[in-house]
C-alpha cells in the first residue's frame, strides 16, 4: 500500500491568511490525487482532483499543485467557511488511501 | 442532481454481519463506480471498496475477507456487507459516486457523497 504523510495535522490561521497543506507519498503517483474538505458531522466534499483540477463550484481561492510524491493544497485567502479538516487521497494504486487529515482551526 | 442515501441498522452485535444499502436518486447507477468509505469516531477516512455498475468489484485488502459489495441496477442501489464485526468496525459509513476524467489518464475522484450513517457494534 502507498503511505501518505499529510502535514501539518493541525493548522491555526486567521481569516484572510494564505494556508498551505502538504501531502507526501511513499512512492510516485503521477497526478492521481484528490483533495477533500470535511466539516464536523458532514460528509467530505471534493475540492480538487487530478492533483490540480478544481471541482465545479469550488471557489477559486482553492488550488492544488504537485506531481509524483509531493502535493500541496493552497487556500489563498482563508474564509470563515474554510475552517474544516482537509484530506488528500491517492488513486494510483489499490487500496486507495487517504492522508491522516489536516484540521484548519481559527487562530 | 444526483443524491445518495445510506440506510441500514445503526446497531450491530459483535460477530454479526453489518448490512447497509445506498440508494441513488436523481440519476442512473449505470456508468459509474460506487464506493463505500468509513470513518471511526474522531479518526480519518478509510476506503472500503467499490463496485462498478456492471458488478466488478475491488476491495481494501485489510477488509477483503469480510466485505461484499453488490449492486442492484433495477433499484438503483448498491449494498455493503461486512461480516464478523467487532467494536473496531464502529464508524460512520459513507457511500460515494466515483467518477473519472474522460480523456487522458483515468484520474478518479469521489464527487457525490451520501450524508453517512453511524453504525455501532455493541452487544
PDB file of C-alpha atoms in Angstrom, chain B residues 1-6 22-28 34 76 78 95 97 112-115:
ATOM      1  CA  UNK B   1     -28.772  16.425  -9.149  1.00  0.00           C
ATOM      2  CA  UNK B   2     -27.619  13.004  -8.033  1.00  0.00           C
ATOM      3  CA  UNK B   3     -28.097  12.251  -4.353  1.00  0.00           C
ATOM      4  CA  UNK B   4     -27.044   9.271  -2.285  1.00  0.00           C
ATOM      5  CA  UNK B   5     -28.690   7.979   0.867  1.00  0.00           C
ATOM      6  CA  UNK B   6     -27.323   5.288   3.155  1.00  0.00           C
ATOM      7  CA  UNK B  22     -27.032   3.139  -0.653  1.00  0.00           C
ATOM      8  CA  UNK B  23     -29.888   4.429  -2.795  1.00  0.00           C
ATOM      9  CA  UNK B  24     -29.029   6.600  -5.787  1.00  0.00           C
ATOM     10  CA  UNK B  25     -31.621   9.202  -6.746  1.00  0.00           C
ATOM     11  CA  UNK B  26     -31.679  11.882  -9.407  1.00  0.00           C
ATOM     12  CA  UNK B  27     -29.558   9.859 -11.792  1.00  0.00           C
ATOM     13  CA  UNK B  28     -28.686   6.399 -13.002  1.00  0.00           C
ATOM     14  CA  UNK B  34     -19.711   3.256  -6.429  1.00  0.00           C
ATOM     15  CA  UNK B  76     -30.610   1.992  -8.388  1.00  0.00           C
ATOM     16  CA  UNK B  78     -25.728  -0.806  -4.100  1.00  0.00           C
ATOM     17  CA  UNK B  95     -21.334   5.774   0.118  1.00  0.00           C
ATOM     18  CA  UNK B  97     -20.062   8.014  -6.505  1.00  0.00           C
ATOM     19  CA  UNK B 112     -21.038  12.812  -4.779  1.00  0.00           C
ATOM     20  CA  UNK B 113     -21.307  11.542  -1.221  1.00  0.00           C
ATOM     21  CA  UNK B 114     -24.133  10.376   0.967  1.00  0.00           C
ATOM     22  CA  UNK B 115     -24.605  12.049   4.338  1.00  0.00           C
TER      23      UNK B 115
END
